[in-house]
Coordinates of C-alpha atoms in Angstrom, one line a residue:
M137 CA 76.4 67.8 116.5
S138 CA 77.3 69.4 119.8
T139 CA 80.3 68.3 121.7
P140 CA 80.6 68.4 125.5
N141 CA 81.9 71.5 127.2
Y142 CA 84.8 71.2 129.5
R143 CA 86.2 73.5 132.2
A144 CA 89.4 74.8 130.7
P145 CA 92.4 73.7 132.8
L146 CA 94.0 77.1 132.7
T147 CA 95.8 78.5 135.7
Y148 CA 93.5 81.5 136.4
P149 CA 90.5 81.2 138.7
V150 CA 87.0 81.2 137.2
T151 CA 83.9 83.2 138.3
E152 CA 80.7 81.8 136.8
P153 CA 80.0 82.4 134.0
K154 CA 83.0 84.5 133.1
A155 CA 86.7 83.7 133.1
R156 CA 89.2 85.7 135.0
F157 CA 92.7 86.3 133.7
G158 CA 95.9 87.2 135.6
L159 CA 97.9 90.3 134.9
S160 CA 101.4 89.7 133.7
G161 CA 104.5 90.5 135.6
P162 CA 105.8 89.6 139.0
S163 CA 103.9 90.6 142.1
S164 CA 105.5 93.1 144.4
N165 CA 104.9 94.2 148.0
I166 CA 104.2 97.9 147.6
P167 CA 103.8 99.8 150.9
T168 CA 100.5 101.6 151.3
F169 CA 100.1 105.3 152.0
G170 CA 97.4 107.5 153.2
I171 CA 95.6 109.9 150.8
A172 CA 97.9 112.8 151.5
G173 CA 101.0 110.6 151.3
A174 CA 99.8 109.0 148.0
A175 CA 99.1 112.4 146.5
G176 CA 102.5 113.7 147.5
A177 CA 104.2 110.6 146.1
V178 CA 102.4 110.9 142.8
A179 CA 103.3 114.6 142.5
L180 CA 106.9 113.8 143.2
L181 CA 107.0 111.0 140.6
V182 CA 105.4 113.3 138.0
L183 CA 107.9 116.0 138.7
V184 CA 110.9 113.6 138.5
A185 CA 109.5 112.0 135.3
G186 CA 109.1 115.4 133.7
L187 CA 112.6 116.4 134.6
I188 CA 114.0 113.2 133.2
W189 CA 112.0 113.6 130.0
V190 CA 113.1 117.2 129.5
A191 CA 116.7 116.3 130.1
A192 CA 116.6 113.5 127.6
T193 CA 114.8 115.3 124.8
G194 CA 115.2 119.0 125.4
Q195 CA 111.4 119.4 125.0
A196 CA 108.5 119.3 127.4
P197 CA 106.1 116.4 127.1
P198 CA 103.1 117.1 124.8
T199 CA 100.0 118.3 126.7
R200 CA 97.6 116.4 124.5
H201 CA 97.4 113.3 122.4
P202 CA 98.0 113.7 118.7
T203 CA 94.8 114.0 116.6
V204 CA 94.3 110.6 114.9
F205 CA 91.5 110.2 112.3
A206 CA 88.8 107.7 113.5
G207 CA 89.5 105.6 110.4
S208 CA 93.2 105.0 111.3
L209 CA 95.0 101.7 111.1
V210 CA 98.0 100.4 113.0
L211 CA 100.5 98.7 110.8
E212 CA 102.7 95.8 112.0
D213 CA 106.4 96.2 111.7
Y214 CA 109.9 95.1 112.9
R215 CA 110.2 98.7 114.2
P216 CA 107.7 100.7 116.4
L217 CA 104.3 100.2 114.9
T218 CA 103.0 102.9 112.6
V219 CA 99.6 104.6 112.7
V220 CA 98.1 105.6 109.3
D221 CA 95.4 108.2 108.9
L222 CA 93.1 106.7 106.3
A223 CA 91.5 110.1 105.4
T224 CA 94.7 111.3 103.8
G225 CA 97.0 108.3 103.7
A226 CA 99.5 110.1 105.9
V227 CA 101.5 108.5 108.8
T228 CA 100.8 110.1 112.2
V229 CA 102.9 108.5 114.8
Q230 CA 105.1 105.5 115.5
L231 CA 104.2 103.7 118.8
E232 CA 107.2 102.9 120.8
S233 CA 107.1 100.3 123.6
V234 CA 104.1 98.4 122.1
D235 CA 106.0 95.2 122.4
A236 CA 106.5 95.8 126.1
E237 CA 102.7 96.4 126.5
V238 CA 102.1 92.7 125.7
G239 CA 105.4 91.2 127.0
A240 CA 106.7 90.5 123.5
P241 CA 110.4 90.1 122.8
G242 CA 110.2 92.4 119.7
Y243 CA 107.8 94.5 117.7
Y244 CA 107.1 91.9 115.0
D245 CA 105.9 89.6 117.8
V246 CA 102.9 91.9 118.3
Q247 CA 99.8 91.3 116.2
A248 CA 97.7 94.5 115.7
V249 CA 94.0 93.4 115.4
P250 CA 91.7 96.3 114.3
V251 CA 88.5 96.3 116.4
A252 CA 85.6 98.7 116.7
G253 CA 86.9 101.5 119.0
G254 CA 90.7 100.7 118.7
T255 CA 93.3 98.0 118.2
M256 CA 93.7 94.8 120.2
L257 CA 97.4 94.0 120.7
V258 CA 98.2 90.2 120.9
N259 CA 101.5 88.6 121.7
R260 CA 102.0 86.1 118.8
E261 CA 103.8 83.7 121.1
T262 CA 101.9 83.6 124.3
G263 CA 98.5 85.3 123.6
M264 CA 99.1 88.0 126.2
F265 CA 97.0 91.0 125.2
N266 CA 96.4 94.7 125.7
M267 CA 94.5 97.3 123.7
L268 CA 95.0 100.7 122.0
G269 CA 92.1 103.1 122.2
N270 CA 91.0 105.4 119.4
D271 CA 93.7 107.8 120.4
D272 CA 96.2 104.9 120.0
Y273 CA 97.4 104.8 123.6
V274 CA 97.0 101.7 125.6
L275 CA 93.9 101.2 127.7
G276 CA 95.4 98.4 129.8
P277 CA 98.3 98.1 132.2
T278 CA 101.3 100.0 130.8
S279 CA 104.6 98.2 130.4
T280 CA 102.9 94.9 130.9
G281 CA 99.9 93.0 129.6
I282 CA 97.1 90.6 130.6
S283 CA 98.1 87.0 130.6
L284 CA 96.0 84.0 129.7
G285 CA 98.1 81.8 131.9
P286 CA 100.5 79.0 130.9
L287 CA 99.5 76.4 128.3
K288 CA 101.8 73.4 127.9
G289 CA 103.1 73.0 124.4
S290 CA 101.7 76.3 123.2
R291 CA 103.6 77.6 120.2
T292 CA 101.7 80.6 118.7
A293 CA 98.7 82.7 119.3
A294 CA 96.4 84.9 117.1
G295 CA 93.6 87.4 117.6
F296 CA 90.4 87.7 115.5
A297 CA 88.1 90.8 115.7
D298 CA 84.5 90.5 116.8
G299 CA 83.2 94.1 116.7
P300 CA 84.8 95.8 119.7
D301 CA 85.9 92.5 121.2
A302 CA 88.4 89.9 120.1
Y303 CA 88.8 86.1 120.2
I304 CA 92.3 85.1 121.1
V305 CA 93.4 81.6 120.1
R306 CA 96.4 79.8 121.4
Y307 CA 97.7 76.9 119.3
G308 CA 99.4 73.8 120.5
P309 CA 98.6 70.1 121.1
R310 CA 95.5 71.6 122.7
T311 CA 93.8 74.8 121.7
T312 CA 92.3 77.5 124.0
V313 CA 89.9 80.2 122.9
S314 CA 89.3 83.3 124.9
L315 CA 86.9 86.2 124.2
V316 CA 88.2 89.5 125.6
A317 CA 86.7 93.0 125.5
P318 CA 87.8 96.6 126.1
S319 CA 86.3 96.3 129.6
T320 CA 88.7 93.4 130.3
V321 CA 91.7 95.6 129.4
E322 CA 90.4 98.6 131.3
A323 CA 89.8 96.5 134.4
G324 CA 93.4 95.3 134.2
A325 CA 94.6 98.9 134.3
Q326 CA 92.4 99.8 137.2
A327 CA 93.6 96.7 139.1
V328 CA 97.2 97.8 138.8
D329 CA 96.5 101.5 139.5
Q330 CA 94.5 100.6 142.7
K331 CA 96.9 97.8 143.7
R332 CA 94.0 95.4 144.0
H333 CA 93.8 91.7 143.1
R334 CA 95.7 90.7 140.0
S335 CA 92.9 89.1 138.0
V336 CA 90.2 90.5 135.8
H337 CA 87.0 89.4 134.1
A338 CA 86.7 88.4 130.5
L339 CA 83.7 87.4 128.4
G340 CA 84.6 83.8 128.2
A341 CA 87.2 81.0 127.7
L342 CA 87.2 77.5 126.4
N343 CA 89.6 74.6 126.0
L344 CA 88.9 72.7 122.8
Y345 CA 91.1 69.7 123.8
R346 CA 92.0 69.4 120.1
Q347 CA 94.6 70.9 117.8
A348 CA 93.5 73.8 115.7
A349 CA 94.9 74.6 112.3
P350 CA 96.8 77.8 112.5
G351 CA 96.6 80.8 110.1
A352 CA 94.0 83.3 109.0
R353 CA 92.5 80.9 106.4
A354 CA 91.6 78.5 109.2
A355 CA 89.5 80.8 111.4
A356 CA 86.8 83.5 110.8
V357 CA 84.3 85.3 113.0
V358 CA 80.8 84.6 111.7
D359 CA 77.9 86.4 113.2
G360 CA 79.6 86.7 116.6
S361 CA 80.9 83.1 116.6
L362 CA 84.5 82.0 116.0
W363 CA 84.7 79.3 113.3
I364 CA 87.9 77.4 113.5
L365 CA 89.3 74.3 111.7
V366 CA 90.4 71.6 114.2
R367 CA 92.1 68.3 113.5
G368 CA 91.0 64.9 114.7
R369 CA 92.2 61.3 114.0
G370 CA 92.0 61.3 110.2
T371 CA 89.4 64.1 110.1
C372 CA 89.1 67.8 109.9
S373 CA 86.2 69.7 111.5
V374 CA 84.7 73.2 111.5
V375 CA 83.9 74.1 115.1
S376 CA 81.9 77.1 116.1
V377 CA 82.8 78.8 119.4
R378 CA 80.2 81.3 120.7
P379 CA 79.2 83.1 123.9
S380 CA 76.8 81.1 126.0
P381 CA 75.5 82.1 129.5
K382 CA 75.0 78.4 130.3
A383 CA 78.6 77.4 129.6
P384 CA 80.9 77.1 132.7
Q385 CA 83.3 79.7 131.4
G386 CA 81.1 81.7 129.1
L387 CA 81.9 80.0 125.7
S388 CA 80.5 76.8 124.2
E389 CA 81.5 74.8 121.1
T390 CA 79.5 73.2 118.3
T391 CA 80.8 71.0 115.6
L392 CA 79.3 72.2 112.3
R393 CA 80.9 69.8 109.9
T394 CA 83.4 66.9 109.9
W395 CA 85.0 65.1 107.0
A396 CA 87.7 62.6 106.4
A397 CA 91.1 64.3 105.8
T398 CA 94.7 63.8 106.7
S399 CA 95.0 67.5 107.6
C400 CA 93.0 70.8 107.4
A401 CA 95.6 72.4 105.1
S402 CA 93.4 72.3 101.9
A403 CA 90.4 73.9 103.5
A404 CA 89.4 77.5 104.5
V405 CA 86.6 79.3 106.2
E406 CA 85.3 82.7 105.5
A407 CA 82.7 85.2 106.7
A408 CA 80.5 87.5 104.6
G409 CA 77.8 89.5 106.2
R410 CA 76.2 87.2 108.8
G411 CA 76.9 84.1 106.7
G412 CA 79.8 81.6 106.6
A413 CA 81.4 79.4 104.1
L414 CA 83.7 76.4 104.1
A415 CA 85.8 75.8 100.9
R416 CA 87.6 72.5 100.3
P417 CA 88.6 70.6 97.2
G418 CA 85.5 70.1 94.9
T419 CA 82.9 71.8 97.1
V420 CA 81.9 75.0 98.9
Q421 CA 79.4 74.7 101.8
L422 CA 77.4 77.8 102.5
W423 CA 75.6 78.7 105.8
A424 CA 72.9 81.4 105.6
P425 CA 72.2 83.4 108.7
A426 CA 70.0 81.6 111.2
A427 CA 66.5 83.0 111.5
H428 CA 66.7 83.5 115.3
G429 CA 70.2 84.9 115.3
H430 CA 72.5 82.0 116.2
W431 CA 73.9 78.9 114.8
Q432 CA 73.2 76.2 117.3
P433 CA 69.5 75.0 117.2
E434 CA 67.4 74.8 120.4
P435 CA 66.7 71.2 121.6
G436 CA 64.0 69.6 119.5
Q437 CA 64.1 72.3 116.8
P438 CA 65.4 71.9 113.2
D439 CA 68.8 73.2 112.5
P440 CA 68.4 76.6 110.7
G441 CA 72.1 76.7 110.0
Q442 CA 72.1 73.6 107.7
P443 CA 74.6 74.4 105.0
D444 CA 74.0 74.3 101.2
L445 CA 76.5 72.0 99.5
V446 CA 77.7 73.4 96.2
R447 CA 79.8 71.2 94.1
V448 CA 82.7 72.8 92.2
P449 CA 84.4 70.0 90.0
A450 CA 87.0 72.5 88.8
T451 CA 88.6 72.7 92.3
K452 CA 88.9 68.9 92.9
G453 CA 92.6 69.2 92.5
A454 CA 93.0 72.3 94.7
T455 CA 95.7 72.2 97.4
Q456 CA 95.0 75.6 99.1
F457 CA 92.2 78.2 99.5
L458 CA 92.8 81.8 100.6
P459 CA 89.8 83.7 101.9
V460 CA 89.4 87.3 100.8
A461 CA 89.1 89.9 103.5
G462 CA 86.3 92.4 103.2
A463 CA 84.1 90.0 101.2
G464 CA 80.4 90.5 101.1
P465 CA 77.7 89.8 100.2
R466 CA 79.5 87.1 98.1
F467 CA 82.3 84.8 99.4
W468 CA 85.6 85.0 97.5
F469 CA 88.5 82.6 97.6
L470 CA 91.8 82.4 95.8
V471 CA 92.3 78.8 94.8
R472 CA 95.6 77.1 94.2
G473 CA 95.6 74.3 91.7
P474 CA 98.2 72.2 89.8
S475 CA 98.5 74.9 87.0
G476 CA 98.3 78.0 89.2
W477 CA 95.8 80.2 91.0
S478 CA 92.2 81.0 90.2
L479 CA 89.4 83.1 91.7
L480 CA 86.2 81.5 93.0
G481 CA 83.1 83.4 94.1
A482 CA 79.9 82.1 95.7
A483 CA 76.7 83.7 96.6
T484 CA 74.6 82.6 99.6
D485 CA 72.1 81.1 97.2
G486 CA 74.8 78.9 95.7
E487 CA 75.4 80.9 92.5
L488 CA 79.1 80.6 91.5
T489 CA 81.5 82.9 89.8
G490 CA 84.4 81.1 88.2
P491 CA 86.8 79.6 88.9
L492 CA 88.5 82.4 86.9
P493 CA 92.2 81.7 86.1
L494 CA 94.7 84.3 87.4
K495 CA 97.3 84.1 84.7
D496 CA 100.0 86.1 86.5
L497 CA 99.9 83.8 89.6
G498 CA 101.6 80.5 88.8
P499 CA 101.6 77.4 91.0
R500 CA 104.7 78.6 92.9
A501 CA 103.2 82.0 93.7
R502 CA 102.4 82.8 97.3
P503 CA 99.8 85.5 97.3
A504 CA 99.5 87.8 100.4
P505 CA 96.2 87.4 102.2
P506 CA 93.9 89.2 99.7
A507 CA 91.4 91.9 100.4
L508 CA 88.3 93.1 98.5
S509 CA 87.3 96.8 98.1
G510 CA 84.7 97.8 95.5
A511 CA 84.7 95.3 92.7
S512 CA 88.5 94.5 92.9
I513 CA 90.7 92.2 94.9
Y514 CA 94.2 93.4 95.9
T515 CA 97.2 91.2 96.7
L516 CA 100.9 90.6 95.8
D517 CA 103.1 87.6 95.3
Q518 CA 105.3 87.2 98.4
A519 CA 107.5 84.7 96.4
A520 CA 108.3 87.2 93.6
A521 CA 111.8 88.3 93.0
G522 CA 112.7 91.9 93.8
Q523 CA 109.9 94.4 94.5
P524 CA 106.7 92.5 93.8
T525 CA 103.8 93.8 91.7
I526 CA 100.8 95.0 93.5
W527 CA 97.9 93.3 91.7
Q528 CA 94.3 94.5 91.2
I529 CA 92.0 91.6 90.2
S530 CA 88.6 92.1 88.7
T531 CA 85.9 90.0 90.4
M532 CA 83.9 89.9 87.2
T533 CA 86.6 88.6 84.8
G534 CA 89.6 87.6 86.9
R535 CA 91.7 90.1 84.8
M536 CA 94.9 91.1 86.6
R537 CA 96.6 94.4 86.2
P538 CA 99.2 96.3 88.3
V539 CA 97.7 99.0 90.4
P540 CA 97.8 102.2 88.4
G541 CA 100.3 104.7 89.8
V542 CA 102.1 102.2 92.0
A543 CA 102.7 99.0 89.9
Q544 CA 105.4 97.6 92.3
Y545 CA 105.9 97.7 96.0
P546 CA 108.2 100.7 96.5
A547 CA 111.6 100.6 98.0
K548 CA 113.1 103.6 99.8
G549 CA 116.4 103.2 98.0
V550 CA 118.5 100.8 95.8
T551 CA 120.2 99.5 99.0
E552 CA 117.0 98.5 100.7
K553 CA 116.7 94.7 100.4
A554 CA 113.5 93.6 102.2
T555 CA 112.0 90.2 102.3
F556 CA 108.3 90.0 101.7
Q557 CA 107.1 87.6 104.4
G558 CA 103.9 88.4 106.3
V559 CA 102.7 91.2 104.0
Q560 CA 99.5 92.8 105.2
V561 CA 96.7 93.8 102.8
L562 CA 94.3 95.7 105.1
V563 CA 90.9 97.0 104.0
N564 CA 88.7 99.7 105.6
G565 CA 85.9 100.7 103.3
P566 CA 87.3 102.5 100.2
R567 CA 90.9 102.3 101.6
V568 CA 93.3 99.5 101.1
V569 CA 96.7 99.5 102.8
V570 CA 99.5 97.3 101.5
N571 CA 102.2 97.0 104.2
N572 CA 105.3 94.9 104.3
P573 CA 106.6 94.8 107.9
G574 CA 110.2 94.5 106.5
S575 CA 110.0 97.6 104.4
L576 CA 110.4 101.2 105.3
L577 CA 107.6 102.2 102.9
A578 CA 103.9 101.2 102.6
V579 CA 101.1 102.0 100.1
V580 CA 97.6 103.4 100.7
L581 CA 95.1 102.9 97.9
F582 CA 92.0 105.0 97.5
T583 CA 89.6 102.6 95.8
D584 CA 86.8 105.3 95.5
G585 CA 89.1 107.3 93.2
S586 CA 89.2 110.3 95.6
H587 CA 93.1 110.3 95.6
K588 CA 95.9 108.8 93.7
P589 CA 97.8 106.0 95.6
V590 CA 100.0 107.4 98.4
V591 CA 103.4 105.9 99.3
I592 CA 104.1 106.5 102.9
D593 CA 107.5 106.5 104.7
K594 CA 106.9 104.8 108.0
S595 CA 110.2 106.0 109.4
T596 CA 109.2 109.7 109.2
A597 CA 106.5 109.5 111.8
V598 CA 107.0 111.1 115.2
V599 CA 107.9 108.4 117.7
V600 CA 105.7 108.4 120.9
S601 CA 105.3 106.0 123.7
A602 CA 102.2 103.8 123.5
A603 CA 101.9 104.2 127.2
G604 CA 100.8 107.8 126.9
P605 CA 102.2 111.3 126.5
G606 CA 103.3 111.5 130.1
D607 CA 105.6 108.5 129.8
V608 CA 109.3 109.3 130.2
N609 CA 110.1 107.2 127.1
V610 CA 108.3 109.6 124.7
K611 CA 110.6 110.7 122.0
A612 CA 110.2 114.1 120.3
T613 CA 112.4 113.1 117.3
K614 CA 113.5 109.7 116.0
K615 CA 117.1 108.7 116.9

């Protein structure tokens, strides 16, 4: 059923039907100049910046951006974030000052969300955001970000890609959802450059007035809508948030399913193609794409998004479901049970695969969020001692084997002692990147067989400023 829409009590003003967000950073009274004066000031600043840069590095600033393959990915890290060229598996650059671009206290506090046309940068604590273009330089305000305004009790934030756009969720006693676009970020940069008002348009915003379950398993973008698990009094619900021109701030919410539960911890949502799935102990509910392209029925019309309930008795004792990234056309979940982990697949017509036992993942294993490429699923156990095995799992049999050529996550040396928390398993077509933010090395897998696995040293990349090649913080060599 539909729930009422509320005007989000955020601090930024609202222009119907789009929300407006304030740019971060303190306001300053900057004196204005005429055209000639402004041109002279800019020239002087450029000259001074160039002299400072040359003095610091001994080299002139680069005259062009480095060439980055369109299929590149930005890896999260405790150090400057690394860009990987997926054509060759080589590192291209490390992006210095990315944390400053979203007002984060450190690099690991920056979430890099791959979107069509670039990478959305999200502050994991506040939700402040910015964006890297295809050339991996920020499109928005440099040395600052765009703020969503204060939210009482907010603890964390996360971004979820929707084509070129991204939903940003802030978690706390109440949850806010914002839909932002590249145009939002570019408008922020223009506002700063032109010294105009310090607010910009976004595609929409919504206050759920309820507490959302955090984590990637609890949210997915399905056919342009954000599906998110939210908690109620003794219940858990799947709520769909989608763009709506009739909503006060551009987003509306619809409750797709509610069930009795003390928490949402044992459920997960997943997208595959234009369909969505909800996995919970003993059942999988499948939504086929709506005939007219959205999930909320028109008044007086039957609900085309009515889910098919598929019973899975073998998962009644499940305590956790992990959705598999890159799934399609089937849905895939890793399922944690009393005796260990298994693999469950479901087609949109209700046909099931498994559960297939995963013999090398015991009940204490903590698989990294898995990813599918070809007919195999890739993950590793974050709780394993030492350098964990990188697993390749067959979707037909559940058979597990170490990835040929790189059986274990590599270490740069015997003295490197990294913890494996927050491991990324990223998929982009026939490329899978396994990245541990705490390690100096990462692994690129070529699932089409075009190359052998490539071990990359993130520390060898040239360090540049994410603000652009003219920034005085650009480094020609790593310290």
